[in-house]
Tab-separated table of C-alpha atoms and ligand atoms in Angstrom:
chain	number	residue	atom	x	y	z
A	1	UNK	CA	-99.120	53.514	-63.133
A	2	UNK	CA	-99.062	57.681	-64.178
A	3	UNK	CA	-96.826	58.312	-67.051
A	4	UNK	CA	-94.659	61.623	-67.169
A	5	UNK	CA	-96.517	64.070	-69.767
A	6	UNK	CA	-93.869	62.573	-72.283
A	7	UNK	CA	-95.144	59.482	-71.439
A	8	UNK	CA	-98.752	60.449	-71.961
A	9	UNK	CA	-98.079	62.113	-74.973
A	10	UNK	CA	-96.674	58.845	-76.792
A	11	UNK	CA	-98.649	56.421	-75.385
A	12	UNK	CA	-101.561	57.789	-76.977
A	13	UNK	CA	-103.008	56.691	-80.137
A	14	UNK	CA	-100.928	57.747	-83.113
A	15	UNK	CA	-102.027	57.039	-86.747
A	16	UNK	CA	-98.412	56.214	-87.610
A	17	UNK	CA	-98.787	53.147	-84.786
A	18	UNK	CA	-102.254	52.101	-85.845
A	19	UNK	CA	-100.453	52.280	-89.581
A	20	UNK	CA	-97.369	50.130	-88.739
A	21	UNK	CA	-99.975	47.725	-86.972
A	22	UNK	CA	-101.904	46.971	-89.802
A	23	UNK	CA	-98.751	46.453	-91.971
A	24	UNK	CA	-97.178	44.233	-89.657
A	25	UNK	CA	-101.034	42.454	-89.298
A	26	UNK	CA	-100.877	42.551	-93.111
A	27	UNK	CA	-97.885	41.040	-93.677
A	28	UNK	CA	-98.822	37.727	-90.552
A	29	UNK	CA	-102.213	37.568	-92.308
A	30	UNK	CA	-100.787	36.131	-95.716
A	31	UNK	CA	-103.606	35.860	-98.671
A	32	UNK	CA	-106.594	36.902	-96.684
A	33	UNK	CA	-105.875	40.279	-95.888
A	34	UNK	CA	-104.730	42.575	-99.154
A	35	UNK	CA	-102.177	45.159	-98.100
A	36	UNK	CA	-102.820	48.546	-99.959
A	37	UNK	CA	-101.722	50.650	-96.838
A	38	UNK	CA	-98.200	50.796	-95.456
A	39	UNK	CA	-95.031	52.274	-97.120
A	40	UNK	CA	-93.299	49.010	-97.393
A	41	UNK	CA	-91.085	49.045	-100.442
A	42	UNK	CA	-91.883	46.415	-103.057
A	43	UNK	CA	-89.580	43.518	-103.430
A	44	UNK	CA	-87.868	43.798	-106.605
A	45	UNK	CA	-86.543	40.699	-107.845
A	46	UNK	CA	-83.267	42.423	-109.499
A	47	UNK	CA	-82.272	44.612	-106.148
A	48	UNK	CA	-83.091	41.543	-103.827
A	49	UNK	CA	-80.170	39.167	-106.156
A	50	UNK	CA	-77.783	42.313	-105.813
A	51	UNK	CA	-78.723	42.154	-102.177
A	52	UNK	CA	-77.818	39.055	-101.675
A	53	UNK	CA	-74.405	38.958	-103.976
A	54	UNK	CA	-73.332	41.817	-101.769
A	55	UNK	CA	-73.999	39.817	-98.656
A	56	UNK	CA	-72.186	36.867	-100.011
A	57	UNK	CA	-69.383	39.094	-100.582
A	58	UNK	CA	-69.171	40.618	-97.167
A	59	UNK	CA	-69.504	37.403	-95.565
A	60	UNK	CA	-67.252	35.486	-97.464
A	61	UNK	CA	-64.604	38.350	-96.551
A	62	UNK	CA	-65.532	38.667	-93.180
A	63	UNK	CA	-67.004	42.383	-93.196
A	64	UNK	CA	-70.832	41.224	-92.525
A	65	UNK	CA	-69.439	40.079	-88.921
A	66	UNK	CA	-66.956	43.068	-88.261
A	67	UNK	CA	-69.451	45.383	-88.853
A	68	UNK	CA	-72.335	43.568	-86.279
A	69	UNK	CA	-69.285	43.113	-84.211
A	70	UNK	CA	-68.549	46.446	-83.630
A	71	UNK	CA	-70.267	50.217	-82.552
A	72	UNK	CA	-69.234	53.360	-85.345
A	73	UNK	CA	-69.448	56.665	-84.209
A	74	UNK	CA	-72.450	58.743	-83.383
A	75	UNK	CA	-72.572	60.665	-86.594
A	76	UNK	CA	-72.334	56.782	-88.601
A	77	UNK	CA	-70.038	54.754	-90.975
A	78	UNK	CA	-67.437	56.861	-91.849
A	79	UNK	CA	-66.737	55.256	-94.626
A	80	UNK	CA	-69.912	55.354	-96.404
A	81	UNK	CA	-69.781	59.065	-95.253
A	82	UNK	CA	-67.034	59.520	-97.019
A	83	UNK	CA	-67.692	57.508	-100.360
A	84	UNK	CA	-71.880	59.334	-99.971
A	85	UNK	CA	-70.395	62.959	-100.348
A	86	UNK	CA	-67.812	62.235	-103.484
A	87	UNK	CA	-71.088	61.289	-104.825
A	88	UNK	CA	-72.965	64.043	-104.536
A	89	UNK	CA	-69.829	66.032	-105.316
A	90	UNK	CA	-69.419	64.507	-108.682
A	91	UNK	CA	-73.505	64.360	-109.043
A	92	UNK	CA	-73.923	67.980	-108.193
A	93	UNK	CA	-70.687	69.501	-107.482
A	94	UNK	CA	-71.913	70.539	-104.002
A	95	UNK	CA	-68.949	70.452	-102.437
A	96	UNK	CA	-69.332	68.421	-99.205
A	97	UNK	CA	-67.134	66.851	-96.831
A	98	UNK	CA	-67.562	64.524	-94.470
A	99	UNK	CA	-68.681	67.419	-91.910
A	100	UNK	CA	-71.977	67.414	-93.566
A	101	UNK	CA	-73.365	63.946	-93.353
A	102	UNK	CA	-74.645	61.823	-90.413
A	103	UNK	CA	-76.741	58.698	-90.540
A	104	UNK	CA	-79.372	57.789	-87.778
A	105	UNK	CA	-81.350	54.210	-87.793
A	106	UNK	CA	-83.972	55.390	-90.437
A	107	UNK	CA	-85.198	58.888	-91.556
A	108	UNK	CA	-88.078	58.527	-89.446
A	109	UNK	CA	-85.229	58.792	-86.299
A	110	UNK	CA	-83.747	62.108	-88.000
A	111	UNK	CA	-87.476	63.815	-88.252
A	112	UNK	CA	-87.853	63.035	-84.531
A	113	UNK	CA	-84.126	64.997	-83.652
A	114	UNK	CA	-85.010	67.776	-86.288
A	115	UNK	CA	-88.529	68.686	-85.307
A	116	UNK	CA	-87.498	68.241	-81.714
A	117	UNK	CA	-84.313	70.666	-82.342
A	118	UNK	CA	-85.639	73.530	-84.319
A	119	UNK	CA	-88.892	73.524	-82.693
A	120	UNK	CA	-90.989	73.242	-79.251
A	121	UNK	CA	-90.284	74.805	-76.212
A	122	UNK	CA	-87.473	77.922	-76.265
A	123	UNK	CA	-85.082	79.069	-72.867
A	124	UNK	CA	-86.700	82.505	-73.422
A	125	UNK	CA	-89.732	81.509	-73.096
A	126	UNK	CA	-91.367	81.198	-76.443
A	127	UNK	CA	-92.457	78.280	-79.186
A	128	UNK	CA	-91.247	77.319	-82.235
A	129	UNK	CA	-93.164	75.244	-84.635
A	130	UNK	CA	-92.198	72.940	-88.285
A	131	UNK	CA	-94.519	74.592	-90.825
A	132	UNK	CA	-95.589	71.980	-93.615
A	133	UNK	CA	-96.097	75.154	-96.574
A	134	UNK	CA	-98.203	71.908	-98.284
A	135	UNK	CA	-100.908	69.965	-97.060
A	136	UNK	CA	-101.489	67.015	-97.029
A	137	UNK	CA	-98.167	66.040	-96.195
A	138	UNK	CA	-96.237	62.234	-94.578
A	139	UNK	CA	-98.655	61.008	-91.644
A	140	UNK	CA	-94.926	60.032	-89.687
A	141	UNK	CA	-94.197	63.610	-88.454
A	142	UNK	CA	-97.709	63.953	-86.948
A	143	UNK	CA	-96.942	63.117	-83.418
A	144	UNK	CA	-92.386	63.130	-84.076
A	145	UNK	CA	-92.295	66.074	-81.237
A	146	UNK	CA	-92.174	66.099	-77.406
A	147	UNK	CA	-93.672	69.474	-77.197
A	148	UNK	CA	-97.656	69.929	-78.215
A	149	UNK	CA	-99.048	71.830	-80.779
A	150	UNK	CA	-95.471	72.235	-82.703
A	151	UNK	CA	-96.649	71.968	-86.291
A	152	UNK	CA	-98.472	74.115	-88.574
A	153	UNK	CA	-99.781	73.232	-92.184
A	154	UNK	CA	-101.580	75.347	-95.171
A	155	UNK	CA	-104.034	74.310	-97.228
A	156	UNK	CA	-102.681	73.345	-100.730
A	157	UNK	CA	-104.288	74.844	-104.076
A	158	UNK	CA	-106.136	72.351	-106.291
A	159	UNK	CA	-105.491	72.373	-110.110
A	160	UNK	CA	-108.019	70.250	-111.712
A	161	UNK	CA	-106.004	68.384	-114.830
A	162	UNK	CA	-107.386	65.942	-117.581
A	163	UNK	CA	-108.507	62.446	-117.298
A	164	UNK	CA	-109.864	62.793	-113.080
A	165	UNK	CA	-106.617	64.100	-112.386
A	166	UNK	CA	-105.366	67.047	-109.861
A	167	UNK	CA	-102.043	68.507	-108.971
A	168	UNK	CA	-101.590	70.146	-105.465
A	169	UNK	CA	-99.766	73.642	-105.413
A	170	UNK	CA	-98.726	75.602	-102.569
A	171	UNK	CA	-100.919	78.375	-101.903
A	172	UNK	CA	-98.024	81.443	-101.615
A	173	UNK	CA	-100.797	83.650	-100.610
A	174	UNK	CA	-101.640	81.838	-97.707
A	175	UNK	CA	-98.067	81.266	-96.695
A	176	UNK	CA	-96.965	83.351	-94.265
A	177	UNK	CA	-93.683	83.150	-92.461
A	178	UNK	CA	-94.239	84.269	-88.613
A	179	UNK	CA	-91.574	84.716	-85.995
A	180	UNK	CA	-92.826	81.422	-84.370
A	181	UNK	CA	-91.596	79.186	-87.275
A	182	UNK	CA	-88.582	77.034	-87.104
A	183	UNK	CA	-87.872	75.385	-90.149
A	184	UNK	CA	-90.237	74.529	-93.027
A	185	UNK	CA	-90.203	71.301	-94.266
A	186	UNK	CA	-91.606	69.345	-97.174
A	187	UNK	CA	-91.487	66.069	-98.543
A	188	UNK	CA	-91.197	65.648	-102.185
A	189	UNK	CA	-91.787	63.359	-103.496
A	190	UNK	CA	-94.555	63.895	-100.924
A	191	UNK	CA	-95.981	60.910	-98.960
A	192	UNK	CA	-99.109	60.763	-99.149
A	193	UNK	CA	-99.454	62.244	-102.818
A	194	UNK	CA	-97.753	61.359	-105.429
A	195	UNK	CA	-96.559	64.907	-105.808
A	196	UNK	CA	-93.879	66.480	-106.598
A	197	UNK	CA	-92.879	70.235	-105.454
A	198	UNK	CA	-91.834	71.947	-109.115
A	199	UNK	CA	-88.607	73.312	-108.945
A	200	UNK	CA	-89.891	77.104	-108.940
A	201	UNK	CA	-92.031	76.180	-105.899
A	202	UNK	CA	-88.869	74.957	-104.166
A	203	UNK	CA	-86.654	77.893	-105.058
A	204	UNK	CA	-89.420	80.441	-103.544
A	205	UNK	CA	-89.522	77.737	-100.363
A	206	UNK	CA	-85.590	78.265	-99.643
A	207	UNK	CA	-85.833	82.251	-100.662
A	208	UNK	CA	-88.503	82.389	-97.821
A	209	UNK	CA	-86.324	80.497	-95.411
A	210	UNK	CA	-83.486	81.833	-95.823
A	211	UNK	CA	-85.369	85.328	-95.416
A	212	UNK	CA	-86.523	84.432	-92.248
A	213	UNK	CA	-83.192	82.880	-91.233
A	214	UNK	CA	-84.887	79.044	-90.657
A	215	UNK	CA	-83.729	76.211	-92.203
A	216	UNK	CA	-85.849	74.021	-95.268
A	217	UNK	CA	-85.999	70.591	-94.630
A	218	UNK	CA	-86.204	68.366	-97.489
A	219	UNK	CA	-87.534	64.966	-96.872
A	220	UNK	CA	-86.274	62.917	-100.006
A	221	UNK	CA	-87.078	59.852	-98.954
A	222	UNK	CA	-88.358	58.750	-102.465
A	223	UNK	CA	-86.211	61.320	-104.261
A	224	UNK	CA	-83.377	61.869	-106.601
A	225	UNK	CA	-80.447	60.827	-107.143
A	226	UNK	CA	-81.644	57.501	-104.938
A	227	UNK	CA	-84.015	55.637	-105.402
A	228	UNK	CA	-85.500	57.992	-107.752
A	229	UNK	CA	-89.005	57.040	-107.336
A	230	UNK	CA	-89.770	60.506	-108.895
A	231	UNK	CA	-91.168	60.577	-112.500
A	232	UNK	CA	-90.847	64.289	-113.087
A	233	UNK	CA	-87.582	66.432	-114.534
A	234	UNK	CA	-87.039	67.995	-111.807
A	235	UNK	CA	-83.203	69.392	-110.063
A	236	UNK	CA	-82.020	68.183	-106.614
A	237	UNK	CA	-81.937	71.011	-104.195
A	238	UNK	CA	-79.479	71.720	-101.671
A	239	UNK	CA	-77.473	74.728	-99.989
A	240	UNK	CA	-76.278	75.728	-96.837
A	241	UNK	CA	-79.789	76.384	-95.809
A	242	UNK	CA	-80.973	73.153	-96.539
A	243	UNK	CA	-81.549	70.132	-94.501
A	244	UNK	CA	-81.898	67.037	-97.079
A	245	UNK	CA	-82.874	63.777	-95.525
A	246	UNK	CA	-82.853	60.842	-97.341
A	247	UNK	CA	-82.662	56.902	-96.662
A	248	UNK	CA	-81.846	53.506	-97.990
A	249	UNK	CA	-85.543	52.292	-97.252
A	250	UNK	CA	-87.305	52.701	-100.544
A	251	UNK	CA	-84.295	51.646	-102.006
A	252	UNK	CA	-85.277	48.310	-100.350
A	253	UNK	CA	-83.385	48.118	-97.473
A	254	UNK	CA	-86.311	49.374	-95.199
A	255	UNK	CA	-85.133	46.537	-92.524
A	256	UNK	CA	-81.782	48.253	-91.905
A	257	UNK	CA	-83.123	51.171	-91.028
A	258	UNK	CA	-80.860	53.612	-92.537
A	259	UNK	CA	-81.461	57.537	-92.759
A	260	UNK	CA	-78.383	60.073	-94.086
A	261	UNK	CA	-79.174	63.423	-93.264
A	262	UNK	CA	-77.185	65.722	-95.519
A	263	UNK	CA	-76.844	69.936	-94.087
A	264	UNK	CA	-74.462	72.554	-92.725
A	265	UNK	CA	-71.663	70.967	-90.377
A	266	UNK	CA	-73.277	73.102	-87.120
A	267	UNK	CA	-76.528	71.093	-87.274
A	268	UNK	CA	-74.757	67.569	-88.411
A	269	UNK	CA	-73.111	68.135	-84.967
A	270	UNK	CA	-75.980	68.984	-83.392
A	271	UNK	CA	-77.685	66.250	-84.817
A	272	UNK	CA	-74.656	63.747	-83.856
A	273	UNK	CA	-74.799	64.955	-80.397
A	274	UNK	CA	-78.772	64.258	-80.175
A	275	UNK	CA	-77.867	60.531	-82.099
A	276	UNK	CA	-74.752	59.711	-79.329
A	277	UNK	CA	-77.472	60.201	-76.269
A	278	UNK	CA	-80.616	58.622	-78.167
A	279	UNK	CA	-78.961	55.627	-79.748
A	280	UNK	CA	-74.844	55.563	-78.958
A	281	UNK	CA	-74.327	54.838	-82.732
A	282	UNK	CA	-76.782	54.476	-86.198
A	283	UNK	CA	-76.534	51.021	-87.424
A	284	UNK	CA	-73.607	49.954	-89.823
A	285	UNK	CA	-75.593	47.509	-91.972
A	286	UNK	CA	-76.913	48.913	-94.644
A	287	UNK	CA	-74.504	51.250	-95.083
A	288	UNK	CA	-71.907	48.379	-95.378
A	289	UNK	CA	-74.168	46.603	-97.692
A	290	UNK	CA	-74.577	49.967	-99.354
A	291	UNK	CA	-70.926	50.993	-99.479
A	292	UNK	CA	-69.639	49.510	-102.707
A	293	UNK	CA	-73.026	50.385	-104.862
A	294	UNK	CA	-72.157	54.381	-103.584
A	295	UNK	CA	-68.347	53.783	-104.989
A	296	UNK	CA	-69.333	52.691	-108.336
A	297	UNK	CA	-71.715	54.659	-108.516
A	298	UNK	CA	-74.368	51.352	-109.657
A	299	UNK	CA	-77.122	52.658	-106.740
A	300	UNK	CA	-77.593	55.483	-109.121
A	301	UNK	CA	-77.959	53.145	-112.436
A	302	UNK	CA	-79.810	50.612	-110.643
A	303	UNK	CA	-82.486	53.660	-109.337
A	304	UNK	CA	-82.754	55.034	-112.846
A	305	UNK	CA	-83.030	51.663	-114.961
A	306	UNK	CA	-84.443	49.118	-112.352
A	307	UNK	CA	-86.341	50.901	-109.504
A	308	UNK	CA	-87.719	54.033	-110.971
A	309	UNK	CA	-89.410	51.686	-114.334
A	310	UNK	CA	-90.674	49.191	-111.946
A	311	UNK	CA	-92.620	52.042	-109.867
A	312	UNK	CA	-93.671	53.931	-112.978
A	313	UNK	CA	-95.210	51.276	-114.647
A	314	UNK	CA	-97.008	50.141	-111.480
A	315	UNK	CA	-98.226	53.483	-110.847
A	316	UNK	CA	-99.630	53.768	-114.173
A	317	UNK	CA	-100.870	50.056	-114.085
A	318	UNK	CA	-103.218	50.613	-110.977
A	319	UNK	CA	-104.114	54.361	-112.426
A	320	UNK	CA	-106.123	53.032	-115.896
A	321	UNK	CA	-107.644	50.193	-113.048
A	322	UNK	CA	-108.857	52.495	-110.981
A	323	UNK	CA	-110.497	54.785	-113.859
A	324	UNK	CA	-111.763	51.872	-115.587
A	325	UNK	CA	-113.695	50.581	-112.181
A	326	UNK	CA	-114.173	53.576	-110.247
A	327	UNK	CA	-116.901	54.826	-112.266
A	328	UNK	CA	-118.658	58.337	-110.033
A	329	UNK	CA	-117.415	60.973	-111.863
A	330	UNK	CA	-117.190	62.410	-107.987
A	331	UNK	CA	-113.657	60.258	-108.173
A	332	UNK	CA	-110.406	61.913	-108.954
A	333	UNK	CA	-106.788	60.568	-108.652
A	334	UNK	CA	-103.984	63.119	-107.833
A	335	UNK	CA	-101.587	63.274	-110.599
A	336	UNK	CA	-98.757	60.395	-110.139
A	337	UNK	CA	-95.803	62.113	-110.123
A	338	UNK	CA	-93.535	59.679	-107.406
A	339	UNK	CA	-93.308	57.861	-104.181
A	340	UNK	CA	-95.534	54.125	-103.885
A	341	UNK	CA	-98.867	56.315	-103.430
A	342	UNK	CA	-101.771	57.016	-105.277
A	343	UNK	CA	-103.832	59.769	-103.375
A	344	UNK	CA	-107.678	58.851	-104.169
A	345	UNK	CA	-110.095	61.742	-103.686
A	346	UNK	CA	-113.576	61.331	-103.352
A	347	UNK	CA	-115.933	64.316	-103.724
A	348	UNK	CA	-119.001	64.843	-101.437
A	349	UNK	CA	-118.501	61.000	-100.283
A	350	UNK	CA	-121.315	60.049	-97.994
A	351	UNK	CA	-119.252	58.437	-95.460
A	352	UNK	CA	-115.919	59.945	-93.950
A	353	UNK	CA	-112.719	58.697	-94.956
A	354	UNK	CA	-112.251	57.061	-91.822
A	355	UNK	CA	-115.470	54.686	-92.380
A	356	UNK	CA	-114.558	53.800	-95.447
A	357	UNK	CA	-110.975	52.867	-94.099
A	358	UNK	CA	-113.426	50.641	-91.676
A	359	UNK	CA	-115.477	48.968	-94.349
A	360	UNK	CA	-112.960	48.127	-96.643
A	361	UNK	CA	-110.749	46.492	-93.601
A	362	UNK	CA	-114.022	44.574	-92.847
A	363	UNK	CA	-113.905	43.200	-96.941
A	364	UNK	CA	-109.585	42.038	-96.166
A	365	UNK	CA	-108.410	45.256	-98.026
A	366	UNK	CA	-106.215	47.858	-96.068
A	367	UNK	CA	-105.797	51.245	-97.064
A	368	UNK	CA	-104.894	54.222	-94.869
A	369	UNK	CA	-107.499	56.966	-94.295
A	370	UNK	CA	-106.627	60.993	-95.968
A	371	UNK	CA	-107.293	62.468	-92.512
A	372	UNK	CA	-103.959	61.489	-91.114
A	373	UNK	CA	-101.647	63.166	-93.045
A	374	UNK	CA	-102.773	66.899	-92.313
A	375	UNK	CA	-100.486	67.416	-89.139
A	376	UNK	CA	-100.901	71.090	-88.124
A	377	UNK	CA	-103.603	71.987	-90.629
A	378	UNK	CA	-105.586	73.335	-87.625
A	379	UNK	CA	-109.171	74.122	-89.468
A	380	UNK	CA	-111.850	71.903	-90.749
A	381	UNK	CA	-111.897	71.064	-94.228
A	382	UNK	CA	-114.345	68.603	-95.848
A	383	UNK	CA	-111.312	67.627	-98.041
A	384	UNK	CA	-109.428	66.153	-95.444
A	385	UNK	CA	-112.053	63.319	-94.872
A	386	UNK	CA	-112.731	62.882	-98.400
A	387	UNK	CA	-109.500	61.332	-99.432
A	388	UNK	CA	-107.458	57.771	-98.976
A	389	UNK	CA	-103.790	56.706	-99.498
A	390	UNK	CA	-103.141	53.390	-101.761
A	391	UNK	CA	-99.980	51.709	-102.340
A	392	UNK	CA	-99.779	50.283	-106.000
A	393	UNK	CA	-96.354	48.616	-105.572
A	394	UNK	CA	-97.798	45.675	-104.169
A	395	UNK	CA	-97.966	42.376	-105.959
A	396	UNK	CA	-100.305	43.204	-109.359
A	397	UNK	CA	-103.180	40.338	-108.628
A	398	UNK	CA	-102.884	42.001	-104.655
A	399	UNK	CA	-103.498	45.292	-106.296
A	400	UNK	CA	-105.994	44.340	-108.997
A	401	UNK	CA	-108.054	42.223	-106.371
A	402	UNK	CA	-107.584	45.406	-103.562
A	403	UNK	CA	-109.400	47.750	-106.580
A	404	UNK	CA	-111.553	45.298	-107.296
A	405	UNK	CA	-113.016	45.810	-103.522
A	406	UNK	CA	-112.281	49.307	-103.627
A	407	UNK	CA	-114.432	50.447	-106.272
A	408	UNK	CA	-117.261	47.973	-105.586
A	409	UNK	CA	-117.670	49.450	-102.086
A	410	UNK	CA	-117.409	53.027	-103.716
A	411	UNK	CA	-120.062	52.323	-106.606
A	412	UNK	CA	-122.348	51.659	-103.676
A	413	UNK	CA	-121.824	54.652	-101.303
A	414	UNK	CA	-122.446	56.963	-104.572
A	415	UNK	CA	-125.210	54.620	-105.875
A	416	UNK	CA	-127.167	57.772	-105.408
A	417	UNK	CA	-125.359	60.465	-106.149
B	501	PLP	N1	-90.311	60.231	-95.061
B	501	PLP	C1	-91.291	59.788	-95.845
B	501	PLP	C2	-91.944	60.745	-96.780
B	501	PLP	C3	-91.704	58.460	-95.754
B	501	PLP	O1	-92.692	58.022	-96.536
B	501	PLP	C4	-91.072	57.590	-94.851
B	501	PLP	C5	-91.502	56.184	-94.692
B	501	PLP	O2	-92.454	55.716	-95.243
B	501	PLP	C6	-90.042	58.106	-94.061
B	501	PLP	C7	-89.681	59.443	-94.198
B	501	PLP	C8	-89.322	57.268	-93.053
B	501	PLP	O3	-88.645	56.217	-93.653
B	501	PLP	P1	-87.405	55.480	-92.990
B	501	PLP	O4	-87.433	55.793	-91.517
B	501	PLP	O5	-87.634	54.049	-93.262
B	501	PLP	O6	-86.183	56.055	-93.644
């Protein structure tokens, strides 16, 4: 049967599908097959009792059933709307109201309305397209747009630190603003990286939007205030010209599938209108289980003093194992500054990225190959199949036994070098 060119277009192979696939393999496949590649959140025994307590509570007083009994409006739970922007009000005095916060089912859901507002195909005739100001950026936007060709990415620059480390930067030189760009938009922490955009890199970023009149996106899935998977000091960011997306996922709800998008009230209306004809309504769920963790204000404490330790030491746990096994001195690690990734980078490897991916999934070990996550970078560069994404957050004998295969398969592909 011949699909329409929408069809076509996401029927195709997609490394976000072939990603989700292997996690959902991962997870069926119990002990044989060790899951270093997804985004899944790690279950943290704390959250998951909280969890549960407020689920108790909601059932015993009848809310868990009133709220899967019943359709909010498109723009979300009003009340968790409401109780989300005193928040950030008292947080960061930023003065919001409930004109400038919608939910959709997941952040992912908000990239696809954003990209597919602000950029494609115009009525006069011309293209917009998302510029990513820093690759490598989240392999999830690479295909989140009905129109082809809509993104564009620069290269990063490389800082080379201490101990096989390296920070990304963007490269302002290379960053030019054209009449064809619709919004900019960054991830930070950044999926795949670890990094973190310094807060003088994000000031230029909203001085050059707001220059050309385009909007920055902010993808704070991993972010501050929640769940503050970020282990640098660095200041939330947001202004009229700002889009800021976060979600409840990485806070460990990644099965309600709750995104808040947080902007000026002209696109949360757009974006409401976009959410009524996709989906009629974002799921109440999480943001009912949510709710009384926003009022008192405990999903902030519980991000600083449970979530945020229980990444950091992970991420530094899995950093001194890879070192201390990894031994080419071609190996370097990009400086762990958030999110559940550590961004492995493997100079003058003698196999792409994408083999390795192969032979380690051969071995029961699943991580996700670099090349994916440089949608729009439109130029070849060796770098791109030289790296691979790991997630540390996994169980620490899953981890330790995943490095274990990791560097043994590595020691041999460098065996001459
Ligand atoms: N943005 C980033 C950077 C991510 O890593 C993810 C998921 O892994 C998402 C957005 C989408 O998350 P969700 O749709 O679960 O909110």
């Amino acid at each position: 049967m011949p699909y329409s060119t929408f069809g076509n277009k996401f029927t195709q192979h997609s490394g976000i599908t072939e990603l989700m696939d292997d996690l959902n393999a991962g997870v069926k496949g119990g002990d044989d097959i060790l899951m270093l590649g997804g985004g899944n959140p790690a279950s943290i025994p704390a959250i998951q009792q909280r969890f549960t307590d407020l689920m108790q509570t909601l059932l015993n007083e009848g809310k868990l059933v009133d709220t899967l009994a019943n359709y909010d409006g498109p723009q979300g739970k009003d009340s968790f709307i409401i109780a989300l922007a005193e928040l950030f009000n008292d947080l960061y005095d930023w003065d919001l109201s409930s004109e400038n916060i919608m939910l959709t089912n997941g952040s992912q859901n908000a990239f696809f309305y954003l990209f597919n507002l602000l950029a494609g195909d115009f009525s006069n005739g011309k293209k917009r397209k998302i510029l990513f100001p820093l690759a490598p950026e989240y392999i999830g936007y690479a295909d989140a747009s009905v129109s082809e060709a809509s993104f564009v990415a620069i290269r990063p620059k490389i800082t080379e630190l201490d101990n096989q480390q390296f920070k990304y930067h963007v490269d302002f030189d290379a960053l030019e603003i054209t009449d064809d760009i619709g919004a900019i938009c960054v991830s930070r922490p950044t999926n795949p990286t670890g990094n973190v955009l310094t807060d003088s890199e994000i000031d230029k970023l909203d001085k050059l939007a707001k220059q050309h009149n385009i909007p920055l996106i902010i993808d704070n899935a991993y972010g501050t205030p929640f769940p503050n998977i970020i282990f640098e000091d660095v200041k939330a960011h947001f202004n009229d010209n700002t889009i800021l997306c976060m979600s409840l996922s990485k806070f460990g709800l990644p099965g309600a599938r709750c995104g808040i998008v947080i902007a000026n009230p002209t696109i949360i209306k757009a974006m409401s209108n976009l959410s009524g004809i996709m989906a009629l309504s974002p799921g109440g769920i999480g943001p009912e289980i949510v709710l009384p963790l926003v009022k008192s204000k405990e999903i902030i404490t519980l991000s600083n003093d449970v979530i945020k330790p229980f990444y950091q030491d992970k991420s530094q746990i899995a950093m001194s194992l890879l070192l201390s096994k990894i031994t080419n001195k071609n190996f370097r690690i990009h400086k762990a500054e958030g999110a559940l990734f550590l961004w492995l980078w493997f100079k003058d490897l003698p196999i792409s990225s994408n083999d390795l991916y192969k032979k380690l999934k051969e071995k029961g070990l699943i991580v996700v190959s670099g090349h994916y996550f440089f949608p729009g970078l439109d130029q070849d560069w060796k770098h791109t199949h030289e790296c691979i994404r790991l997630n540390y957050a996994q169980e620490s004998d899953v981890v330790e036994r995943g490095i274990d295969i990791l560097a043994s398969v590595v020691n041999e592909l460098y065996q001459d070098k």
